[in-house]
Coordinates of C-alpha atoms and ligand atoms in Angstrom, one line a residue:
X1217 CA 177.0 24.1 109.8
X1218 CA 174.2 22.1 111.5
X1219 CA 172.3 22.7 114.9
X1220 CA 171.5 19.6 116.8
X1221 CA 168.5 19.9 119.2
X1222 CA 169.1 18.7 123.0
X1223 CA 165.5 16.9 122.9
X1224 CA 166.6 15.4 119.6
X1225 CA 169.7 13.8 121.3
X1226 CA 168.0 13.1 125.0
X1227 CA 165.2 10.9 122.7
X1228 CA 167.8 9.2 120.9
X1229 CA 170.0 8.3 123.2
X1230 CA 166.9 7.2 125.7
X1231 CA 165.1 5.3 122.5
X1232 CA 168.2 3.7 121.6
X1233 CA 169.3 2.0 125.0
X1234 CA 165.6 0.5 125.2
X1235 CA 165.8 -1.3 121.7
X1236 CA 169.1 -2.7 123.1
X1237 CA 168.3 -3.7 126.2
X1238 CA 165.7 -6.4 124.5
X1239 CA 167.1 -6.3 121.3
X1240 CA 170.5 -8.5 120.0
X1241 CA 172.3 -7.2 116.8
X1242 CA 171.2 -8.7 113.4
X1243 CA 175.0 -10.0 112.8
X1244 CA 175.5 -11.5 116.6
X1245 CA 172.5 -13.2 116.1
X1246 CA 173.2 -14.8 113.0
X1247 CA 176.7 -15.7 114.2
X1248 CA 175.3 -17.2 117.3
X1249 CA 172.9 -18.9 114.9
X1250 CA 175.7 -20.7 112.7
X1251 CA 177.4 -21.4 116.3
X1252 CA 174.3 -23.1 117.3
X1253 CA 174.2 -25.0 114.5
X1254 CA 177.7 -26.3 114.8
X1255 CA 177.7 -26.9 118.5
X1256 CA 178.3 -31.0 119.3
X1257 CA 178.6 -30.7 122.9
X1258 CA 175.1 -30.9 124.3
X1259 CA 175.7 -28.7 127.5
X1260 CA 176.7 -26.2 125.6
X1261 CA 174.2 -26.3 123.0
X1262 CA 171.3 -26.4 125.2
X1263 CA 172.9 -22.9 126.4
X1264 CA 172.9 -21.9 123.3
X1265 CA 169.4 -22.8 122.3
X1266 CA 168.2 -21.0 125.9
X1267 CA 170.0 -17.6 124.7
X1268 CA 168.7 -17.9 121.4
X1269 CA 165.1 -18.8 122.3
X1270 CA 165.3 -15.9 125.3
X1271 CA 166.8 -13.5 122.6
X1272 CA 163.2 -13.7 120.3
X1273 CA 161.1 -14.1 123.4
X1274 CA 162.6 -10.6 124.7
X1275 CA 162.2 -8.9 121.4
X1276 CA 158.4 -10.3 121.0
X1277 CA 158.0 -9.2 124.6
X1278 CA 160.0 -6.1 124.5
X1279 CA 162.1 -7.0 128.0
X1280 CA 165.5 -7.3 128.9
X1281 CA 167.9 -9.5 127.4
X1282 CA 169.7 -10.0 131.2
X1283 CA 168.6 -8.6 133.9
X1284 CA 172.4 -6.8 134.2
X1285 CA 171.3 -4.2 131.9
X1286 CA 174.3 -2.9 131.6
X1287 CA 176.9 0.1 132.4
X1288 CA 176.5 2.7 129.6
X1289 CA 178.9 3.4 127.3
X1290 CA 178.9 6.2 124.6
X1291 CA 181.6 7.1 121.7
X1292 CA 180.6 10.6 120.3
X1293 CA 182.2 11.6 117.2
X1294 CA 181.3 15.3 116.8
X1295 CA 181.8 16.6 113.5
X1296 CA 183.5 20.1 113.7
X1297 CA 180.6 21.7 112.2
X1298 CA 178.1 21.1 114.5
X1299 CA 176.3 23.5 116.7
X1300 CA 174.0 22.7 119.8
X1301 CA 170.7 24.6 120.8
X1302 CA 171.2 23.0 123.8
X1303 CA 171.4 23.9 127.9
X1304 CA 173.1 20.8 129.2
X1305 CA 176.7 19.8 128.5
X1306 CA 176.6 16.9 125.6
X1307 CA 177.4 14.1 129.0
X1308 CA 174.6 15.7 130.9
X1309 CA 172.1 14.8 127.0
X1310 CA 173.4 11.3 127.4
X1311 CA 172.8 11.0 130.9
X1312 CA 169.3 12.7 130.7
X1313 CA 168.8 9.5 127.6
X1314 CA 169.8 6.9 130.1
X1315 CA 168.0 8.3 133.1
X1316 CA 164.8 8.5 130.5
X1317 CA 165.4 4.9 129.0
X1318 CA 166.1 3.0 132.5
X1319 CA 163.2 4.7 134.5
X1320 CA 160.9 3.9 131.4
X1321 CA 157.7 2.7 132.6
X1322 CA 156.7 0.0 130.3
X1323 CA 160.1 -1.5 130.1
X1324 CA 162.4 -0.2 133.5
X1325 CA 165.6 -1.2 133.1
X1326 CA 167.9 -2.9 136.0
X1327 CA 170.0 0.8 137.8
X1328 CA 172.9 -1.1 138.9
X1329 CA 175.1 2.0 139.4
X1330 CA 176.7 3.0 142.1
X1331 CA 178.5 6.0 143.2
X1332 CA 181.6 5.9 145.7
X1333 CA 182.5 2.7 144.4
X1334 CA 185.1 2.6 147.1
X1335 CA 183.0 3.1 150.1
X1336 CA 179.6 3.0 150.2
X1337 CA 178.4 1.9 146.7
X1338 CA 175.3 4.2 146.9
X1339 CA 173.1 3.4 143.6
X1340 CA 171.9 6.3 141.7
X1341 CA 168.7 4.6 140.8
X1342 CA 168.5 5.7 137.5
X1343 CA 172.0 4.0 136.0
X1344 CA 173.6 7.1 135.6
X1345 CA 176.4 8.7 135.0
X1346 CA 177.2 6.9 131.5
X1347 CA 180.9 6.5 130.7
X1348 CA 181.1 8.9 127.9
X1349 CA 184.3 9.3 124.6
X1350 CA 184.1 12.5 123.1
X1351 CA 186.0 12.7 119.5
X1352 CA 186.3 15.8 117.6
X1353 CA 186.5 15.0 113.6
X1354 CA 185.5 17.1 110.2
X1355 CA 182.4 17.6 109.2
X1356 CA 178.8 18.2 110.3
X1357 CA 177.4 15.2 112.0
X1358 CA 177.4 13.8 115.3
X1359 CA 178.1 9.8 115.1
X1360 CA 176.8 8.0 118.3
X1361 CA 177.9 4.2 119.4
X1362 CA 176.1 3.1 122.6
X1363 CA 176.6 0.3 124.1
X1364 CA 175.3 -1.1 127.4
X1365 CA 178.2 -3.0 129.3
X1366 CA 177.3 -6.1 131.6
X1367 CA 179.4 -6.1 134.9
X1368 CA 180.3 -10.0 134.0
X1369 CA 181.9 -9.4 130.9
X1370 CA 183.1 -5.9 132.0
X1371 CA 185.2 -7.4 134.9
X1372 CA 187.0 -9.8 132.6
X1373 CA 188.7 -7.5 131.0
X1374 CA 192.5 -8.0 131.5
X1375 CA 195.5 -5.5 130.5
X1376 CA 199.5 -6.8 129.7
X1377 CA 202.1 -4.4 128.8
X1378 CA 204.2 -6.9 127.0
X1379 CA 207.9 -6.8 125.8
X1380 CA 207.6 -5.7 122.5
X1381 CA 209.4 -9.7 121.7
X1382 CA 206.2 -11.7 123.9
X1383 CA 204.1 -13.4 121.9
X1384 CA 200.4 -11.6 122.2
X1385 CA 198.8 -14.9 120.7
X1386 CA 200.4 -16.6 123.6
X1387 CA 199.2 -14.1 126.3
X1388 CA 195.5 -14.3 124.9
X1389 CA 195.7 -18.2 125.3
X1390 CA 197.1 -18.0 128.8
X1391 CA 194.6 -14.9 129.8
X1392 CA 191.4 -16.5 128.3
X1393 CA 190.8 -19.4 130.1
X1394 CA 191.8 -17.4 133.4
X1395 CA 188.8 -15.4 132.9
X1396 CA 186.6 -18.9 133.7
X1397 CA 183.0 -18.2 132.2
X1398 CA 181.5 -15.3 134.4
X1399 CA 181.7 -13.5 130.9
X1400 CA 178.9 -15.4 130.0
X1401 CA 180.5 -17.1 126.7
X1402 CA 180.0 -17.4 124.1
X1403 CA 180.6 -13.7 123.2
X1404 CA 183.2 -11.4 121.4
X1405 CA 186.7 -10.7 122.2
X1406 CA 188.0 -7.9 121.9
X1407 CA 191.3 -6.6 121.7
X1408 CA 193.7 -2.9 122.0
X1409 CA 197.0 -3.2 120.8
X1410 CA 199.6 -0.2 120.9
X1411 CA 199.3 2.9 122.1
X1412 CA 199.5 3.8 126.3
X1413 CA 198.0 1.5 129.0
X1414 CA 194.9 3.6 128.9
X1415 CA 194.7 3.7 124.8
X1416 CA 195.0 0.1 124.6
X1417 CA 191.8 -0.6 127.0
X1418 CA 190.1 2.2 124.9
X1419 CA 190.9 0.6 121.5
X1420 CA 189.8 -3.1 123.0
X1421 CA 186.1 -1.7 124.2
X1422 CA 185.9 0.3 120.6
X1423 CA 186.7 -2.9 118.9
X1424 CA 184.1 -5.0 120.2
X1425 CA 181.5 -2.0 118.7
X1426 CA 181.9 -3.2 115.4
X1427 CA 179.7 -6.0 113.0
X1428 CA 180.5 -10.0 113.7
X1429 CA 182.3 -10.8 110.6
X1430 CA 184.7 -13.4 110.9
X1431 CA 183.1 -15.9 108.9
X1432 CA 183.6 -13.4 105.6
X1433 CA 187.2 -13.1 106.8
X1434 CA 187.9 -17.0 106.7
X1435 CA 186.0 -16.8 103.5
X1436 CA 188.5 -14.2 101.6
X1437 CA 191.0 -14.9 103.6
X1438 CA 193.6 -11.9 105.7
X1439 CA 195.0 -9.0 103.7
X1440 CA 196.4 -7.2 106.8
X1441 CA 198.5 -8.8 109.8
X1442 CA 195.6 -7.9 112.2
X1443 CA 193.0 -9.9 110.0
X1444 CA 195.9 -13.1 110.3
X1445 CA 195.6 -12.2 114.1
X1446 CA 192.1 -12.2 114.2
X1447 CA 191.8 -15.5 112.5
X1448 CA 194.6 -16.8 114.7
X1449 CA 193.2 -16.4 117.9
X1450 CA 189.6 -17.2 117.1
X1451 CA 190.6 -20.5 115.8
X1452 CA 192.8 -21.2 118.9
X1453 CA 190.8 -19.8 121.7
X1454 CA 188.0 -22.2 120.2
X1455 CA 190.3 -25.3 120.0
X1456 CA 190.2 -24.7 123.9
X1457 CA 187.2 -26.2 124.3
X1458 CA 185.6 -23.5 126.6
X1459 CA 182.1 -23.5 125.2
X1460 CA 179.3 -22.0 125.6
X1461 CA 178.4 -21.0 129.8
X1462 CA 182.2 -22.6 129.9
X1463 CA 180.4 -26.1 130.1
X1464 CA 182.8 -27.2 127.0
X1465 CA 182.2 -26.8 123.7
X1466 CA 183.0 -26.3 120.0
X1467 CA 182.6 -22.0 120.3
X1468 CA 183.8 -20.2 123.1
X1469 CA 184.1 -16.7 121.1
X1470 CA 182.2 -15.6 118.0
X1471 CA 184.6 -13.6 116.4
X1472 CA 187.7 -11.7 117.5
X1473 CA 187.9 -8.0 116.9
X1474 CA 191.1 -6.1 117.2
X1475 CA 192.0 -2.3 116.8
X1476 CA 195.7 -0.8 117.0
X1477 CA 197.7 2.2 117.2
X1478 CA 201.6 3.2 117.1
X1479 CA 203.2 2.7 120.4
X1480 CA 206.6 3.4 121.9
X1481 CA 209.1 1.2 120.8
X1482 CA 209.8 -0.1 124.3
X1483 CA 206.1 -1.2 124.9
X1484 CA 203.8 -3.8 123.4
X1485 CA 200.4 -3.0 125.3
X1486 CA 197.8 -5.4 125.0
X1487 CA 194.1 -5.2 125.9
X1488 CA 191.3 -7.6 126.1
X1489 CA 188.1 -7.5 127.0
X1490 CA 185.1 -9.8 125.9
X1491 CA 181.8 -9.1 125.1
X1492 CA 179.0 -11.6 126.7
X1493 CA 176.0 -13.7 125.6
X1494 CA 174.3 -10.3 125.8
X1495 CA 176.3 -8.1 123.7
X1496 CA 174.4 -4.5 123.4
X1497 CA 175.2 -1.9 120.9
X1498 CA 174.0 0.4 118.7
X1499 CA 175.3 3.0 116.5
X1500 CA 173.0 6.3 115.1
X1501 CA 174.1 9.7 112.9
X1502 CA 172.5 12.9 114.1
X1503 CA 172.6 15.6 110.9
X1504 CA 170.5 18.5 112.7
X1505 CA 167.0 17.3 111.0
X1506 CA 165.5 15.9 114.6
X1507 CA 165.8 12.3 116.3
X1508 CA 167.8 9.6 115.0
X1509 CA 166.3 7.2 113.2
X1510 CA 166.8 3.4 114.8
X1511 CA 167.5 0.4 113.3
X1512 CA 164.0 -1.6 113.4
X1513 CA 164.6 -5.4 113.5
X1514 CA 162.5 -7.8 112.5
X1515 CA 161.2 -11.2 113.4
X1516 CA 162.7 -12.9 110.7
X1517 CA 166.0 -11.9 111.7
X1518 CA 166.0 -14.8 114.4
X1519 CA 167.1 -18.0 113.9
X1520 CA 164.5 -20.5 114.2
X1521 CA 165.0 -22.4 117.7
X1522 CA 163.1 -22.9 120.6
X1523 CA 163.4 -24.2 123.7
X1524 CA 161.1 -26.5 125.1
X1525 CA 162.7 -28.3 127.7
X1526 CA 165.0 -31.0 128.7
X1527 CA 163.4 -34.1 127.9
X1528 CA 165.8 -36.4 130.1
X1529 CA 166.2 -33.7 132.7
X1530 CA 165.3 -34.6 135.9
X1531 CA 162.5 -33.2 138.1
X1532 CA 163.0 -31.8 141.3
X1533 CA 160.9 -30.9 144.0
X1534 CA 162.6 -27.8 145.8
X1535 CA 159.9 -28.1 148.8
X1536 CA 160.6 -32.1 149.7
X1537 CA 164.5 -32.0 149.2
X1538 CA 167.4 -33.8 151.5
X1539 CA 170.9 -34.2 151.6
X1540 CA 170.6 -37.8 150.2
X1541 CA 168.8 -36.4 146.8
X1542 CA 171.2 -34.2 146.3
X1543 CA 173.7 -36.6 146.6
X1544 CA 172.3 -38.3 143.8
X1545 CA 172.7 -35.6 141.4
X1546 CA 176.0 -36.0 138.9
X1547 CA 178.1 -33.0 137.5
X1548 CA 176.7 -31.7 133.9
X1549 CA 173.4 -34.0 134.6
X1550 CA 170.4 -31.3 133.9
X1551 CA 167.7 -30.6 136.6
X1552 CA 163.8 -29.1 136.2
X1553 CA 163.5 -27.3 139.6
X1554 CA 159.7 -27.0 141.2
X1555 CA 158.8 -25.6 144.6
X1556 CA 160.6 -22.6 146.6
X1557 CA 163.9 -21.4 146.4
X1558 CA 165.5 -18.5 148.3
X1559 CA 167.5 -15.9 146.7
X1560 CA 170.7 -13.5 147.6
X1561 CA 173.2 -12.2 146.0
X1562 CA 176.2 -10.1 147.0
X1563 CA 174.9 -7.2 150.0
X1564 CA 172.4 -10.1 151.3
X1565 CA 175.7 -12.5 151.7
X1566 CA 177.1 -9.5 153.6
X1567 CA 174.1 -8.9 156.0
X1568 CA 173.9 -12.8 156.8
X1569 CA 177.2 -12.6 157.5
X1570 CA 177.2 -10.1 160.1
X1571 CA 174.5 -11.1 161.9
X1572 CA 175.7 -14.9 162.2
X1573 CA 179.1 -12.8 163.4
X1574 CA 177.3 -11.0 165.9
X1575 CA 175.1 -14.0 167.3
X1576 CA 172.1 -12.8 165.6
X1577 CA 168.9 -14.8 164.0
X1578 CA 168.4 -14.4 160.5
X1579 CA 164.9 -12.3 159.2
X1580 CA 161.8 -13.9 159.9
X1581 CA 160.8 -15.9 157.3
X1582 CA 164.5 -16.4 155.9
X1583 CA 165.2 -20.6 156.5
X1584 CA 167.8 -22.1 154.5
X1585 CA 167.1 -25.5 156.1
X1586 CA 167.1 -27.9 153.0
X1587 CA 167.1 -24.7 150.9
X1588 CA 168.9 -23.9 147.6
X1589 CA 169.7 -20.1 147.2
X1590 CA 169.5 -18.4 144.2
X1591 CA 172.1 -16.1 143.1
X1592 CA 170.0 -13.3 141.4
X1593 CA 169.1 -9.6 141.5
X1594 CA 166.1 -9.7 139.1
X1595 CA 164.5 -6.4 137.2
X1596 CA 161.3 -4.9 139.0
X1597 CA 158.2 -6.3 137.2
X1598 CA 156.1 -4.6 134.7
X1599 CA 152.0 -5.4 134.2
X1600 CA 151.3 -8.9 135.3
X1601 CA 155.0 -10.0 135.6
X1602 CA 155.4 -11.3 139.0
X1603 CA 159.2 -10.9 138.1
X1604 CA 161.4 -9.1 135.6
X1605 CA 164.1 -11.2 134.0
X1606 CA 166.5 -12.7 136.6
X1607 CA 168.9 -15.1 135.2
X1608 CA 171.7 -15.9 137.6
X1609 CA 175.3 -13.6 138.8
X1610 CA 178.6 -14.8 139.0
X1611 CA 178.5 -16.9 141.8
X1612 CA 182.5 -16.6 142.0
X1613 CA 182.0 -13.8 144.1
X1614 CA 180.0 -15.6 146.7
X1615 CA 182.7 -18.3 147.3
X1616 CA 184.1 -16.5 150.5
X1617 CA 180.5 -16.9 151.8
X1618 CA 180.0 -20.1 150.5
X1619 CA 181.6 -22.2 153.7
X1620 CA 179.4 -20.1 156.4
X1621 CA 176.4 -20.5 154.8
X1622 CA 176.9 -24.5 154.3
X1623 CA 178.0 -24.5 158.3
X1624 CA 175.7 -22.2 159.7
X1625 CA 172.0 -22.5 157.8
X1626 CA 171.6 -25.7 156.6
X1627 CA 171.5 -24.6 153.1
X1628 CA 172.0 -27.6 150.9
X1629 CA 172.9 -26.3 147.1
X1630 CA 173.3 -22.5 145.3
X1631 CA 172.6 -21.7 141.7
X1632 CA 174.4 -19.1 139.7
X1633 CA 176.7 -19.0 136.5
X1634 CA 180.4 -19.8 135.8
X1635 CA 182.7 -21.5 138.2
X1636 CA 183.8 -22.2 141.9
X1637 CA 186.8 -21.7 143.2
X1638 CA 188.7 -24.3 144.9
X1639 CA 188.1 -23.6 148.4
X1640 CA 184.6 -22.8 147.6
X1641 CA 184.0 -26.6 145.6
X1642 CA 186.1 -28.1 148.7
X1643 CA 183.4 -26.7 151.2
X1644 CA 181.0 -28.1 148.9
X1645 CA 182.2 -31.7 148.8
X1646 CA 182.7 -31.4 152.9
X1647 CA 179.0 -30.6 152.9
X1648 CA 177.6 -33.0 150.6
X1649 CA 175.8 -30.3 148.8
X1650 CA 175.9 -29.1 145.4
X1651 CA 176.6 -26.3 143.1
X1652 CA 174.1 -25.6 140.0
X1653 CA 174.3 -23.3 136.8
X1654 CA 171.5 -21.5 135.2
X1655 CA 172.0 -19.9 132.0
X1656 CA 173.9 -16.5 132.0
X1657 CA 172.0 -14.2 128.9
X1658 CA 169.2 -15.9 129.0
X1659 CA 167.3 -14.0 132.2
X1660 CA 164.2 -13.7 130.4
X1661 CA 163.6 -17.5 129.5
X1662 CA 164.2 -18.5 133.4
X1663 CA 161.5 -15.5 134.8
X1664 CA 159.1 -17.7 133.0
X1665 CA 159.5 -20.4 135.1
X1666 CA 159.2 -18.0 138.3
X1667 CA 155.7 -18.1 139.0
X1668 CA 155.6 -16.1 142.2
X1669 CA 158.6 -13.6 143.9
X1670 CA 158.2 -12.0 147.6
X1671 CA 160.4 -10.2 149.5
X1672 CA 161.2 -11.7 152.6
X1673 CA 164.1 -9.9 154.0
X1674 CA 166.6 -6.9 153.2
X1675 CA 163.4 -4.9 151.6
X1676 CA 166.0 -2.4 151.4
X1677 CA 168.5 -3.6 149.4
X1678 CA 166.6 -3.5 146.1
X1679 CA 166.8 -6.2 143.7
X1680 CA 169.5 -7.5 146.2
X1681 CA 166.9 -8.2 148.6
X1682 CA 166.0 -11.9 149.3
X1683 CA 163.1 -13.2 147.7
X1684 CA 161.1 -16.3 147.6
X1685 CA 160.4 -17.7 144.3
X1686 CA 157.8 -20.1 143.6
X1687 CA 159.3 -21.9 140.6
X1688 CA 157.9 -24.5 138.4
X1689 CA 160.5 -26.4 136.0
X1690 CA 163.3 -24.3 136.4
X1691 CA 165.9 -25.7 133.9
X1692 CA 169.7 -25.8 135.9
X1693 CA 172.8 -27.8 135.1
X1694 CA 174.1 -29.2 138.1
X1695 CA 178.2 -28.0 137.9
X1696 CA 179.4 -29.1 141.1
X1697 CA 178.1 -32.4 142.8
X1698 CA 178.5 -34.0 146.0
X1699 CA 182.0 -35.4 144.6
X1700 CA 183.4 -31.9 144.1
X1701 CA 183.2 -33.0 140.5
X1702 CA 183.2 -29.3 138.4
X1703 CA 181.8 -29.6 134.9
X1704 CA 183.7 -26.0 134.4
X1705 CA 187.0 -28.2 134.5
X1706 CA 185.8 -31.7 133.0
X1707 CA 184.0 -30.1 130.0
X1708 CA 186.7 -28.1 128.5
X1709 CA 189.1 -30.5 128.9
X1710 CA 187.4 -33.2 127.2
X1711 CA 185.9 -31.1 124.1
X1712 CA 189.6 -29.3 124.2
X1713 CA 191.1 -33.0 123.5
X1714 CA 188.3 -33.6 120.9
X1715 CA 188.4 -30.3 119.0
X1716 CA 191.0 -31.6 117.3
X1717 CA 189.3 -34.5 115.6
X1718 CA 185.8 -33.3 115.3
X1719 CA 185.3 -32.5 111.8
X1720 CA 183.8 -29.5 111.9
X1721 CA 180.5 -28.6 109.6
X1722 CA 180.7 -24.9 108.2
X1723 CA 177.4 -23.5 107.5
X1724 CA 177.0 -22.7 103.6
Ligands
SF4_158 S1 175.0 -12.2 129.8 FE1 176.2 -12.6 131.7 S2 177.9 -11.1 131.6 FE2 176.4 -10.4 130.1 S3 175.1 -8.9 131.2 FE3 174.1 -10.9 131.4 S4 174.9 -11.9 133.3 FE4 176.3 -10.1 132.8

């Protein structure tokens, strides 16, 4: 019998979630490292090398990987012989861990929770509750996996009850490029197979907890059908061409992890759900003899790229911009934005619409006249930050307020991550404007190049307020150009075709 202490779990628990919210797993890294290496599209290996250089830059700087810092989620497995000198319930420990490691003062984290997620989507300001799985198994430890969930990844995740004849390899290959790239490839996928509807979502998120191995797989080859699976769909999910940010590319997914259980003979339940660019987790064993220790990382454990710029891109000043140089701009060409750009995201899109309903001016101060907004909802600064790390949102979710705003405020261009829609690249093209890409997971790298932030409107929104950003050398891929040319259809396609006769170089 062992007694584990409440401040012992409430300090691991909050220590743990700050080490991952700057901090990328030893094994992702090295996968993304070999992935880096192999990549022969040069979209997608720029993305690569931006993740990758933003990955060491947030571990030397101790800072967020992405400013989504992510929903918390904890698997407990609590050994039968434990005992708690404790007052709060074991959720109420993890939640008093999360409310200490987001509200921590030298490194807050992003509180993107909100409660009545159905009406009015108050946050809790501290990114609590946590979604917590409680086990009971023998023995006398307590096993803790955390993980910290980005909303981009988390709302890809996708659920089939097949007939027990479908082909699940066939499902995944349909399913995964439906997901477009607001998962922020290239990641993990994850998959649940068996079970209920509601085991196989909980086997998919438990797979993706476990170490990127599939290049030890390929080398001993499968022993079990779910390794011949694994192999399966990783190899044919990267033949799609996807790539990295979805700009097409040799690796869409890392590896492919996959958990099972029986299921009724009537039902083939399938789950997926992929992991992004900034995959999160950590795993700790309390035995009763006080705090956890951590995994400490070290330098070395980085692969050696950095990213100093574009050296064809094209310079852009933000402040003397018009319709006829943005017309000049060309689908997958890459941009170095200076000057100001205006920023909003979801609740801001909401507000300017209303008031242009109503017949109302926007805030004073807020022009989109020759502007390009920003989709972003950066993490408060720390010491002399003048931002936290804001790299961009899904800008999918902006495309039923993407025709207003190119009608009504002379906007001229938006920046985000992962695709348009089609109504949303038609407006574009109507409007001679353009649609650009910064890199998803790699929020860190592009605060750099934000030199100054000020609220200008919607103070009360949070990090969803609008800012102006002073910005010098911004680096953006322009996705969608004046043509209604999308590089998130013409990349795939044409690295899909080549996948097949690009030798491909395994690292030794
Ligand atoms: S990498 Fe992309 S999906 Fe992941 S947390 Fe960041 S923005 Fe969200």
């Amino acid at each position: 019998m062992i007694t584990i202490r409440q401040e012992d779990m409430i300090g691991s628990v909050a220590d743990a979630l700050q080490i991952i919210s700057y901090t990328h797993p030893g094994d992702h890294l090295r996968a993304l490292g070999d992935a880096w290496q192999r990549e022969q599209s040069p979209a997608a290996r720029d993305a690569i090398t931006q993740i990758l250089a933003n990955s060491r830059m947030c571990f030397e700087g101790k800072r967020p990987i992405c400013q989504d810092t992510g929903i918390v989620v904890a698997f407990l497995k609590i050994g039968m012989n434990v005992r708690w000198d404790a007052q709060l319930s074991v959720e109420d420990m993890i939640n008093a861990g999360v409310r200490r490691a987001y509200t921590h003062p030298d490194n807050p984290l992003r509180a993107s929770i909100v409660a009545d997620p159905a009406g009015m989507r108050c946050n809790t300001q501290d990114n609590t509750p946590a979604v917590v799985h409680l086990t009971l198994v023998p023995g006398d430890t307590l096993e803790v996996i955390l993980a910290a969930k980005g909303g981009g990844s988390e709302n890809k995740a996708r659920l089939a009850m097949l007939n027990p004849t479908d082909n699940l390899v066939d499902w995944v290959l349909d399913t995964i490029p439906s997901l477009g790239a607001g998962w922020c490839p290239p990641g993990i996928i994850g998959l649940g197979i068996g079970g209920t509807a509601e085991k196989a979502m909980l086997l998919a998120k438990e797979s993706l907890l476990a170490p990127v191995n599939i290049q030890a797989l390929q080398a001993r080859g499968p022993t079990t059908r779910l390794e011949e699976l694994r192999l399966e769909i990783y190899d044919k999910v990267n033949a799609l061409g996807i790539g990295a940010q979805g700009l097409g590319g040799l690796t869409t997914v890392l590896d492919v992890k996959i958990l099972d259980y029986p299921t009724h003979a009537a039902s083939l339940p399938v789950a997926l759900i992929p992991n992004c660019a900034a995959t999160r987790h950590i795993h700790f064993t309390l035995n009763g003899s006080g705090p956890a220790t951590l995994p400490a990382p070290k330098l070395e454990d980085w692969p050696p790229v950095t990213w100093s710029g574009n050296l064809t891109a094209r310079h852009v000043n933000l402040d003397t911009l018009q319709r006829d140089d943005v017309a000049a701009w060309r689908s997958g060409e890459t941009l170095l934005l200076s000057g100001t750009l205006l920023t909003g995201r979801d609740a801001a899109h909401r507000r300017i619409a209303d008031l242009i309903a109503n017949d109302e001016p926007l805030p004073a101060g807020v022009d989109f006249t020759n502007r390009l907004i920003y989709y972003v909802g950066p993490v408060s600064p720390v010491r002399s930050e003048v931002v936290g790390p804001a790299g961009p949102t899904t800008a999918t979710r902006m495309d039923k307020f993407t025709d207003l705003m190119l009608r009504k405020t002379g906007l001229i261009g938006m920046i985000g991550k992962a695709e348009r829609g089609p109504e949303a690249i038609a407006s574009i093209k109507r409007h001679r404007a353009a649609y650009l890409v910064a890199v998803g997971g790699a929020a860190y790298l592009v605060a750099k190049a934000i030199k100054s932030a000020k609220v200008i409107a919607f103070e009360e929104l949070g990090m969803e307020a609008i800012y102006a950003f002073q910005v010098e050398d911004m680096p953006v891929t322009v996705a969608v150009d004046v043509h209604g040319n999308s590089i998130h259809t013409m990349g795939p396609l044409a690295w899909q075709q080549r996948t097949g006769t690009i030798p491909v170089v395994t690292q030794p």
